[in-house]
Amino acid sequence: MQEYARIIYDIDMDDDFIDVVIAIEESLGVKFPDEAFAHIHTLGELHDLIYQEAKKLNRGGNKCATSMSFYRLKAAIHRTGSPRRLSPSTPLRTLTDLDYRAVTHRLGDWSAPELSISGFGCLMAVALALLINVPVFFAFGGWAFLTGLLSAIFLLAIAARFFPARLPEQKTVGELASSLAARNLHRLATEGAALTPQTVWKAITQIVADQMGIEPKRLSRKSRFI
């Protein structure tokens, strides 16, 4: 029997949970009051709460949100000049000519996964942090730790902006389409997608999984916020 991952975010104070809630709110185009989450302890309870708002967005459509996202993503990739035939199982790493920023531009106002910092960017940030802080350490001793920490954070943020990874963290075109669907439920509903309980569940688990760096299928309704 598969052992499901437990959500390791503290629902009251952990910033990661706040990021999940913000992503869901932006996807639906709604704002939940803080007290709405006071008694949410499992992913299933979160889904039930979110679905009560999501179903209000339905416009009578019956299209699949993930399929709609896949074809929108496929068209955006082709408009950047990539001639490849794409399927949901196509690995992103095989698209050697893919310009992800150009793809997100083609997606217009759709919310898309951001690029993380590249390995080269990390090395640049660490090298600059050492270059700046080694002299400070010898000059001021212990106080240099705080200076080094702050400068490292600043340099990592700068490096992430100017030295991003070539591709998002999703491994296939289908996984990227699922992330797009999860982040754009309101837009999809206005274009004819049906926001069923299953669609909303898939979106929530995708958002949480992206935050945790795991596969969505490892999450269940019993996964707890701890």
PDB file of C-alpha atoms in Angstrom:
ATOM      1  CA  MET A   1       0.000   0.000   0.000  1.00  0.00           C
ATOM      2  CA  GLN A   2       1.324   3.409  -0.922  1.00  0.00           C
ATOM      3  CA  GLU A   3       2.335   5.563   2.019  1.00  0.00           C
ATOM      4  CA  TYR A   4       0.963   9.070   1.515  1.00  0.00           C
ATOM      5  CA  ALA A   5       3.092  12.116   2.220  1.00  0.00           C
ATOM      6  CA  ARG A   6       2.086  14.227   5.192  1.00  0.00           C
ATOM      7  CA  ILE A   7       1.870  17.963   4.659  1.00  0.00           C
ATOM      8  CA  ILE A   8       4.474  19.402   6.974  1.00  0.00           C
ATOM      9  CA  TYR A   9       3.201  22.974   7.119  1.00  0.00           C
ATOM     10  CA  ASP A  10       1.951  24.532  10.370  1.00  0.00           C
ATOM     11  CA  ILE A  11      -1.440  25.931   9.448  1.00  0.00           C
ATOM     12  CA  ASP A  12      -1.267  28.820  11.912  1.00  0.00           C
ATOM     13  CA  MET A  13       2.138  30.316  11.270  1.00  0.00           C
ATOM     14  CA  ASP A  14       4.139  28.659   8.519  1.00  0.00           C
ATOM     15  CA  ASP A  15       4.796  30.892   5.506  1.00  0.00           C
ATOM     16  CA  ASP A  16       4.589  27.931   3.130  1.00  0.00           C
ATOM     17  CA  PHE A  17       0.935  27.360   3.968  1.00  0.00           C
ATOM     18  CA  ILE A  18       0.277  31.048   3.392  1.00  0.00           C
ATOM     19  CA  ASP A  19       1.887  30.701  -0.047  1.00  0.00           C
ATOM     20  CA  VAL A  20      -0.455  27.795  -0.824  1.00  0.00           C
ATOM     21  CA  VAL A  21      -3.507  29.822   0.213  1.00  0.00           C
ATOM     22  CA  ILE A  22      -2.373  32.836  -1.824  1.00  0.00           C
ATOM     23  CA  ALA A  23      -1.851  30.641  -4.906  1.00  0.00           C
ATOM     24  CA  ILE A  24      -5.355  29.182  -4.511  1.00  0.00           C
ATOM     25  CA  GLU A  25      -6.896  32.631  -4.030  1.00  0.00           C
ATOM     26  CA  GLU A  26      -5.140  33.969  -7.120  1.00  0.00           C
ATOM     27  CA  SER A  27      -6.239  30.955  -9.143  1.00  0.00           C
ATOM     28  CA  LEU A  28      -9.883  31.433  -8.181  1.00  0.00           C
ATOM     29  CA  GLY A  29      -9.823  35.216  -8.072  1.00  0.00           C
ATOM     30  CA  VAL A  30     -11.273  35.234  -4.547  1.00  0.00           C
ATOM     31  CA  LYS A  31     -10.114  36.294  -1.089  1.00  0.00           C
ATOM     32  CA  PHE A  32     -10.801  34.118   1.934  1.00  0.00           C
ATOM     33  CA  PRO A  33     -11.030  35.609   5.448  1.00  0.00           C
ATOM     34  CA  ASP A  34      -8.226  34.414   7.730  1.00  0.00           C
ATOM     35  CA  GLU A  35     -10.686  32.751  10.099  1.00  0.00           C
ATOM     36  CA  ALA A  36     -11.885  30.493   7.278  1.00  0.00           C
ATOM     37  CA  PHE A  37      -8.824  28.299   7.827  1.00  0.00           C
ATOM     38  CA  ALA A  38      -8.965  28.205  11.634  1.00  0.00           C
ATOM     39  CA  HIS A  39     -10.377  24.667  11.777  1.00  0.00           C
ATOM     40  CA  ILE A  40      -8.739  23.202   8.676  1.00  0.00           C
ATOM     41  CA  HIS A  41      -6.500  20.278   9.640  1.00  0.00           C
ATOM     42  CA  THR A  42      -6.438  18.022   6.574  1.00  0.00           C
ATOM     43  CA  LEU A  43      -6.145  18.429   2.843  1.00  0.00           C
ATOM     44  CA  GLY A  44      -9.645  17.024   2.465  1.00  0.00           C
ATOM     45  CA  GLU A  45     -11.074  19.745   4.703  1.00  0.00           C
ATOM     46  CA  LEU A  46      -9.198  22.368   2.705  1.00  0.00           C
ATOM     47  CA  HIS A  47     -10.626  20.948  -0.523  1.00  0.00           C
ATOM     48  CA  ASP A  48     -14.186  21.055   0.812  1.00  0.00           C
ATOM     49  CA  LEU A  49     -13.756  24.702   1.802  1.00  0.00           C
ATOM     50  CA  ILE A  50     -12.211  25.722  -1.520  1.00  0.00           C
ATOM     51  CA  TYR A  51     -14.769  23.852  -3.612  1.00  0.00           C
ATOM     52  CA  GLN A  52     -17.644  25.781  -2.032  1.00  0.00           C
ATOM     53  CA  GLU A  53     -16.179  28.929  -3.610  1.00  0.00           C
ATOM     54  CA  ALA A  54     -14.923  27.314  -6.816  1.00  0.00           C
ATOM     55  CA  LYS A  55     -18.313  25.915  -7.818  1.00  0.00           C
ATOM     56  CA  LYS A  56     -19.723  29.458  -7.862  1.00  0.00           C
ATOM     57  CA  LEU A  57     -17.437  30.180 -10.837  1.00  0.00           C
ATOM     58  CA  ASN A  58     -18.990  27.513 -13.055  1.00  0.00           C
ATOM     59  CA  ARG A  59     -20.642  28.868 -16.193  1.00  0.00           C
ATOM     60  CA  GLY A  60     -22.209  25.648 -17.396  1.00  0.00           C
ATOM     61  CA  GLY A  61     -19.104  24.475 -19.234  1.00  0.00           C
ATOM     62  CA  ASN A  62     -18.094  20.829 -19.446  1.00  0.00           C
ATOM     63  CA  LYS A  63     -14.518  21.026 -20.715  1.00  0.00           C
ATOM     64  CA  CYS A  64     -11.522  19.483 -18.930  1.00  0.00           C
ATOM     65  CA  ALA A  65      -9.371  22.186 -17.328  1.00  0.00           C
ATOM     66  CA  THR A  66      -6.125  20.241 -17.724  1.00  0.00           C
ATOM     67  CA  SER A  67      -6.789  19.470 -21.400  1.00  0.00           C
ATOM     68  CA  MET A  68      -7.579  23.124 -22.047  1.00  0.00           C
ATOM     69  CA  SER A  69      -4.315  24.110 -20.360  1.00  0.00           C
ATOM     70  CA  PHE A  70      -2.354  21.549 -22.356  1.00  0.00           C
ATOM     71  CA  TYR A  71      -3.615  22.844 -25.700  1.00  0.00           C
ATOM     72  CA  ARG A  72      -3.057  26.446 -24.613  1.00  0.00           C
ATOM     73  CA  LEU A  73       0.503  25.568 -23.562  1.00  0.00           C
ATOM     74  CA  LYS A  74       1.111  23.573 -26.754  1.00  0.00           C
ATOM     75  CA  ALA A  75       0.004  26.527 -28.887  1.00  0.00           C
ATOM     76  CA  ALA A  76       2.204  28.924 -26.898  1.00  0.00           C
ATOM     77  CA  ILE A  77       5.248  26.673 -27.374  1.00  0.00           C
ATOM     78  CA  HIS A  78       4.622  26.366 -31.119  1.00  0.00           C
ATOM     79  CA  ARG A  79       4.204  30.134 -31.459  1.00  0.00           C
ATOM     80  CA  THR A  80       7.736  30.578 -30.125  1.00  0.00           C
ATOM     81  CA  GLY A  81       8.996  28.687 -33.166  1.00  0.00           C
ATOM     82  CA  SER A  82       9.379  25.175 -31.762  1.00  0.00           C
ATOM     83  CA  PRO A  83       8.392  22.640 -34.467  1.00  0.00           C
ATOM     84  CA  ARG A  84       8.226  19.627 -32.137  1.00  0.00           C
ATOM     85  CA  ARG A  85       5.145  17.455 -31.900  1.00  0.00           C
ATOM     86  CA  LEU A  86       4.106  17.574 -28.275  1.00  0.00           C
ATOM     87  CA  SER A  87       2.209  15.188 -26.042  1.00  0.00           C
ATOM     88  CA  PRO A  88       1.589  15.329 -22.282  1.00  0.00           C
ATOM     89  CA  SER A  89       4.439  12.839 -21.781  1.00  0.00           C
ATOM     90  CA  THR A  90       7.006  14.906 -23.716  1.00  0.00           C
ATOM     91  CA  PRO A  91       9.929  15.620 -21.347  1.00  0.00           C
ATOM     92  CA  LEU A  92      10.662  19.330 -21.098  1.00  0.00           C
ATOM     93  CA  ARG A  93      14.409  18.660 -21.073  1.00  0.00           C
ATOM     94  CA  THR A  94      14.179  17.302 -24.628  1.00  0.00           C
ATOM     95  CA  LEU A  95      12.923  20.693 -25.853  1.00  0.00           C
ATOM     96  CA  THR A  96      16.426  22.059 -26.198  1.00  0.00           C
ATOM     97  CA  ASP A  97      15.274  25.118 -28.130  1.00  0.00           C
ATOM     98  CA  LEU A  98      12.489  26.020 -25.681  1.00  0.00           C
ATOM     99  CA  ASP A  99      12.489  29.630 -24.469  1.00  0.00           C
ATOM    100  CA  TYR A 100      10.306  29.386 -21.369  1.00  0.00           C
ATOM    101  CA  ARG A 101      10.067  33.127 -20.854  1.00  0.00           C
ATOM    102  CA  ALA A 102       8.835  33.512 -24.422  1.00  0.00           C
ATOM    103  CA  VAL A 103       6.253  30.815 -23.729  1.00  0.00           C
ATOM    104  CA  THR A 104       4.965  32.605 -20.617  1.00  0.00           C
ATOM    105  CA  HIS A 105       4.775  35.807 -22.663  1.00  0.00           C
ATOM    106  CA  ARG A 106       2.640  33.981 -25.233  1.00  0.00           C
ATOM    107  CA  LEU A 107       0.377  32.767 -22.431  1.00  0.00           C
ATOM    108  CA  GLY A 108      -0.572  36.375 -21.778  1.00  0.00           C
ATOM    109  CA  ASP A 109      -2.116  37.059 -18.385  1.00  0.00           C
ATOM    110  CA  TRP A 110      -2.114  33.408 -17.365  1.00  0.00           C
ATOM    111  CA  SER A 111      -0.273  32.681 -14.132  1.00  0.00           C
ATOM    112  CA  ALA A 112       2.618  30.289 -14.829  1.00  0.00           C
ATOM    113  CA  PRO A 113       5.242  28.533 -12.660  1.00  0.00           C
ATOM    114  CA  GLU A 114       8.283  30.719 -12.136  1.00  0.00           C
ATOM    115  CA  LEU A 115      11.837  29.712 -12.899  1.00  0.00           C
ATOM    116  CA  SER A 116      14.056  28.882  -9.957  1.00  0.00           C
ATOM    117  CA  ILE A 117      17.699  29.874  -9.675  1.00  0.00           C
ATOM    118  CA  SER A 118      20.130  27.956 -11.875  1.00  0.00           C
ATOM    119  CA  GLY A 119      23.168  26.077 -10.601  1.00  0.00           C
ATOM    120  CA  PHE A 120      25.394  28.730 -12.161  1.00  0.00           C
ATOM    121  CA  GLY A 121      23.389  31.418 -10.384  1.00  0.00           C
ATOM    122  CA  CYS A 122      23.886  29.664  -7.048  1.00  0.00           C
ATOM    123  CA  LEU A 123      27.636  29.441  -7.609  1.00  0.00           C
ATOM    124  CA  MET A 124      27.793  33.117  -8.551  1.00  0.00           C
ATOM    125  CA  ALA A 125      25.850  34.135  -5.442  1.00  0.00           C
ATOM    126  CA  VAL A 126      28.007  32.010  -3.120  1.00  0.00           C
ATOM    127  CA  ALA A 127      31.233  33.258  -4.709  1.00  0.00           C
ATOM    128  CA  LEU A 128      30.180  36.898  -4.373  1.00  0.00           C
ATOM    129  CA  ALA A 129      29.009  36.358  -0.786  1.00  0.00           C
ATOM    130  CA  LEU A 130      32.401  34.894   0.130  1.00  0.00           C
ATOM    131  CA  LEU A 131      34.258  37.635  -1.721  1.00  0.00           C
ATOM    132  CA  ILE A 132      32.330  40.318   0.143  1.00  0.00           C
ATOM    133  CA  ASN A 133      32.174  38.762   3.602  1.00  0.00           C
ATOM    134  CA  VAL A 134      35.577  37.145   4.170  1.00  0.00           C
ATOM    135  CA  PRO A 135      37.228  40.570   4.658  1.00  0.00           C
ATOM    136  CA  VAL A 136      34.296  41.639   6.852  1.00  0.00           C
ATOM    137  CA  PHE A 137      34.704  38.539   9.023  1.00  0.00           C
ATOM    138  CA  PHE A 138      38.371  39.219   9.676  1.00  0.00           C
ATOM    139  CA  ALA A 139      37.651  42.864  10.408  1.00  0.00           C
ATOM    140  CA  PHE A 140      34.591  42.525  12.657  1.00  0.00           C
ATOM    141  CA  GLY A 141      34.468  38.907  13.813  1.00  0.00           C
ATOM    142  CA  GLY A 142      31.104  37.545  14.933  1.00  0.00           C
ATOM    143  CA  TRP A 143      29.036  40.388  13.533  1.00  0.00           C
ATOM    144  CA  ALA A 144      30.067  39.228  10.093  1.00  0.00           C
ATOM    145  CA  PHE A 145      27.696  36.253  10.344  1.00  0.00           C
ATOM    146  CA  LEU A 146      24.621  38.469  10.204  1.00  0.00           C
ATOM    147  CA  THR A 147      26.115  40.544   7.414  1.00  0.00           C
ATOM    148  CA  GLY A 148      26.985  37.396   5.492  1.00  0.00           C
ATOM    149  CA  LEU A 149      23.524  35.913   5.914  1.00  0.00           C
ATOM    150  CA  LEU A 150      21.760  39.057   4.723  1.00  0.00           C
ATOM    151  CA  SER A 151      24.082  39.546   1.780  1.00  0.00           C
ATOM    152  CA  ALA A 152      23.766  35.881   0.757  1.00  0.00           C
ATOM    153  CA  ILE A 153      19.964  36.154   0.732  1.00  0.00           C
ATOM    154  CA  PHE A 154      20.169  39.365  -1.289  1.00  0.00           C
ATOM    155  CA  LEU A 155      22.638  37.890  -3.766  1.00  0.00           C
ATOM    156  CA  LEU A 156      20.572  34.721  -4.204  1.00  0.00           C
ATOM    157  CA  ALA A 157      17.523  36.852  -5.000  1.00  0.00           C
ATOM    158  CA  ILE A 158      19.526  38.839  -7.557  1.00  0.00           C
ATOM    159  CA  ALA A 159      20.994  35.669  -9.069  1.00  0.00           C
ATOM    160  CA  ALA A 160      17.534  34.091  -9.353  1.00  0.00           C
ATOM    161  CA  ARG A 161      16.443  37.136 -11.339  1.00  0.00           C
ATOM    162  CA  PHE A 162      19.414  37.301 -13.704  1.00  0.00           C
ATOM    163  CA  PHE A 163      20.564  33.643 -13.769  1.00  0.00           C
ATOM    164  CA  PRO A 164      17.364  31.564 -13.761  1.00  0.00           C
ATOM    165  CA  ALA A 165      17.139  27.908 -14.684  1.00  0.00           C
ATOM    166  CA  ARG A 166      16.302  27.243 -18.331  1.00  0.00           C
ATOM    167  CA  LEU A 167      13.162  25.282 -17.491  1.00  0.00           C
ATOM    168  CA  PRO A 168      10.603  25.153 -14.652  1.00  0.00           C
ATOM    169  CA  GLU A 169      10.732  22.305 -12.146  1.00  0.00           C
ATOM    170  CA  GLN A 170       7.975  20.291 -13.839  1.00  0.00           C
ATOM    171  CA  LYS A 171       9.399  17.353 -15.811  1.00  0.00           C
ATOM    172  CA  THR A 172       6.934  16.966 -18.694  1.00  0.00           C
ATOM    173  CA  VAL A 173       4.652  19.110 -20.818  1.00  0.00           C
ATOM    174  CA  GLY A 174       1.695  17.418 -19.127  1.00  0.00           C
ATOM    175  CA  GLU A 175       2.961  18.250 -15.638  1.00  0.00           C
ATOM    176  CA  LEU A 176       3.469  21.863 -16.677  1.00  0.00           C
ATOM    177  CA  ALA A 177      -0.066  21.941 -18.115  1.00  0.00           C
ATOM    178  CA  SER A 178      -1.418  20.614 -14.808  1.00  0.00           C
ATOM    179  CA  SER A 179       0.382  23.380 -12.931  1.00  0.00           C
ATOM    180  CA  LEU A 180      -1.045  25.940 -15.351  1.00  0.00           C
ATOM    181  CA  ALA A 181      -4.559  24.602 -14.813  1.00  0.00           C
ATOM    182  CA  ALA A 182      -4.137  24.719 -11.039  1.00  0.00           C
ATOM    183  CA  ARG A 183      -3.075  28.364 -11.168  1.00  0.00           C
ATOM    184  CA  ASN A 184      -5.812  29.573 -13.550  1.00  0.00           C
ATOM    185  CA  LEU A 185      -9.119  28.038 -12.484  1.00  0.00           C
ATOM    186  CA  HIS A 186     -11.086  31.285 -12.794  1.00  0.00           C
ATOM    187  CA  ARG A 187      -9.841  31.909 -16.350  1.00  0.00           C
ATOM    188  CA  LEU A 188     -10.551  28.330 -17.339  1.00  0.00           C
ATOM    189  CA  ALA A 189     -14.086  28.471 -15.927  1.00  0.00           C
ATOM    190  CA  THR A 190     -14.854  31.575 -17.981  1.00  0.00           C
ATOM    191  CA  GLU A 191     -13.649  29.698 -21.080  1.00  0.00           C
ATOM    192  CA  GLY A 192     -15.872  26.683 -20.485  1.00  0.00           C
ATOM    193  CA  ALA A 193     -14.051  24.455 -18.009  1.00  0.00           C
ATOM    194  CA  ALA A 194     -16.137  22.552 -15.471  1.00  0.00           C
ATOM    195  CA  LEU A 195     -14.854  23.129 -11.938  1.00  0.00           C
ATOM    196  CA  THR A 196     -15.915  19.767 -10.548  1.00  0.00           C
ATOM    197  CA  PRO A 197     -14.823  18.477  -7.130  1.00  0.00           C
ATOM    198  CA  GLN A 198     -12.224  16.354  -8.944  1.00  0.00           C
ATOM    199  CA  THR A 199     -10.898  19.363 -10.883  1.00  0.00           C
ATOM    200  CA  VAL A 200     -10.554  21.434  -7.717  1.00  0.00           C
ATOM    201  CA  TRP A 201      -8.911  18.525  -5.878  1.00  0.00           C
ATOM    202  CA  LYS A 202      -6.389  18.123  -8.683  1.00  0.00           C
ATOM    203  CA  ALA A 203      -5.630  21.848  -8.595  1.00  0.00           C
ATOM    204  CA  ILE A 204      -5.137  21.967  -4.821  1.00  0.00           C
ATOM    205  CA  THR A 205      -2.901  18.904  -4.719  1.00  0.00           C
ATOM    206  CA  GLN A 206      -0.888  20.282  -7.647  1.00  0.00           C
ATOM    207  CA  ILE A 207      -0.329  23.600  -5.862  1.00  0.00           C
ATOM    208  CA  VAL A 208       0.643  21.879  -2.597  1.00  0.00           C
ATOM    209  CA  ALA A 209       2.863  19.366  -4.407  1.00  0.00           C
ATOM    210  CA  ASP A 210       4.634  22.147  -6.320  1.00  0.00           C
ATOM    211  CA  GLN A 211       5.284  23.868  -2.994  1.00  0.00           C
ATOM    212  CA  MET A 212       6.603  20.677  -1.388  1.00  0.00           C
ATOM    213  CA  GLY A 213       8.525  19.371  -4.399  1.00  0.00           C
ATOM    214  CA  ILE A 214       6.708  16.012  -4.519  1.00  0.00           C
ATOM    215  CA  GLU A 215       4.268  14.247  -6.837  1.00  0.00           C
ATOM    216  CA  PRO A 216       0.578  15.174  -6.346  1.00  0.00           C
ATOM    217  CA  LYS A 217      -0.438  11.495  -6.236  1.00  0.00           C
ATOM    218  CA  ARG A 218       1.353  11.152  -2.900  1.00  0.00           C
ATOM    219  CA  LEU A 219      -1.264  13.372  -1.260  1.00  0.00           C
ATOM    220  CA  SER A 220      -4.632  12.180   0.023  1.00  0.00           C
ATOM    221  CA  ARG A 221      -7.645  13.720   1.745  1.00  0.00           C
ATOM    222  CA  LYS A 222      -6.174  12.476   5.022  1.00  0.00           C
ATOM    223  CA  SER A 223      -2.866  14.306   4.541  1.00  0.00           C
ATOM    224  CA  ARG A 224      -2.616  16.549   7.599  1.00  0.00           C
ATOM    225  CA  PHE A 225      -1.301  20.035   8.183  1.00  0.00           C
ATOM    226  CA  ILE A 226       1.093  19.712  11.132  1.00  0.00           C
TER     227      ILE A 226
END
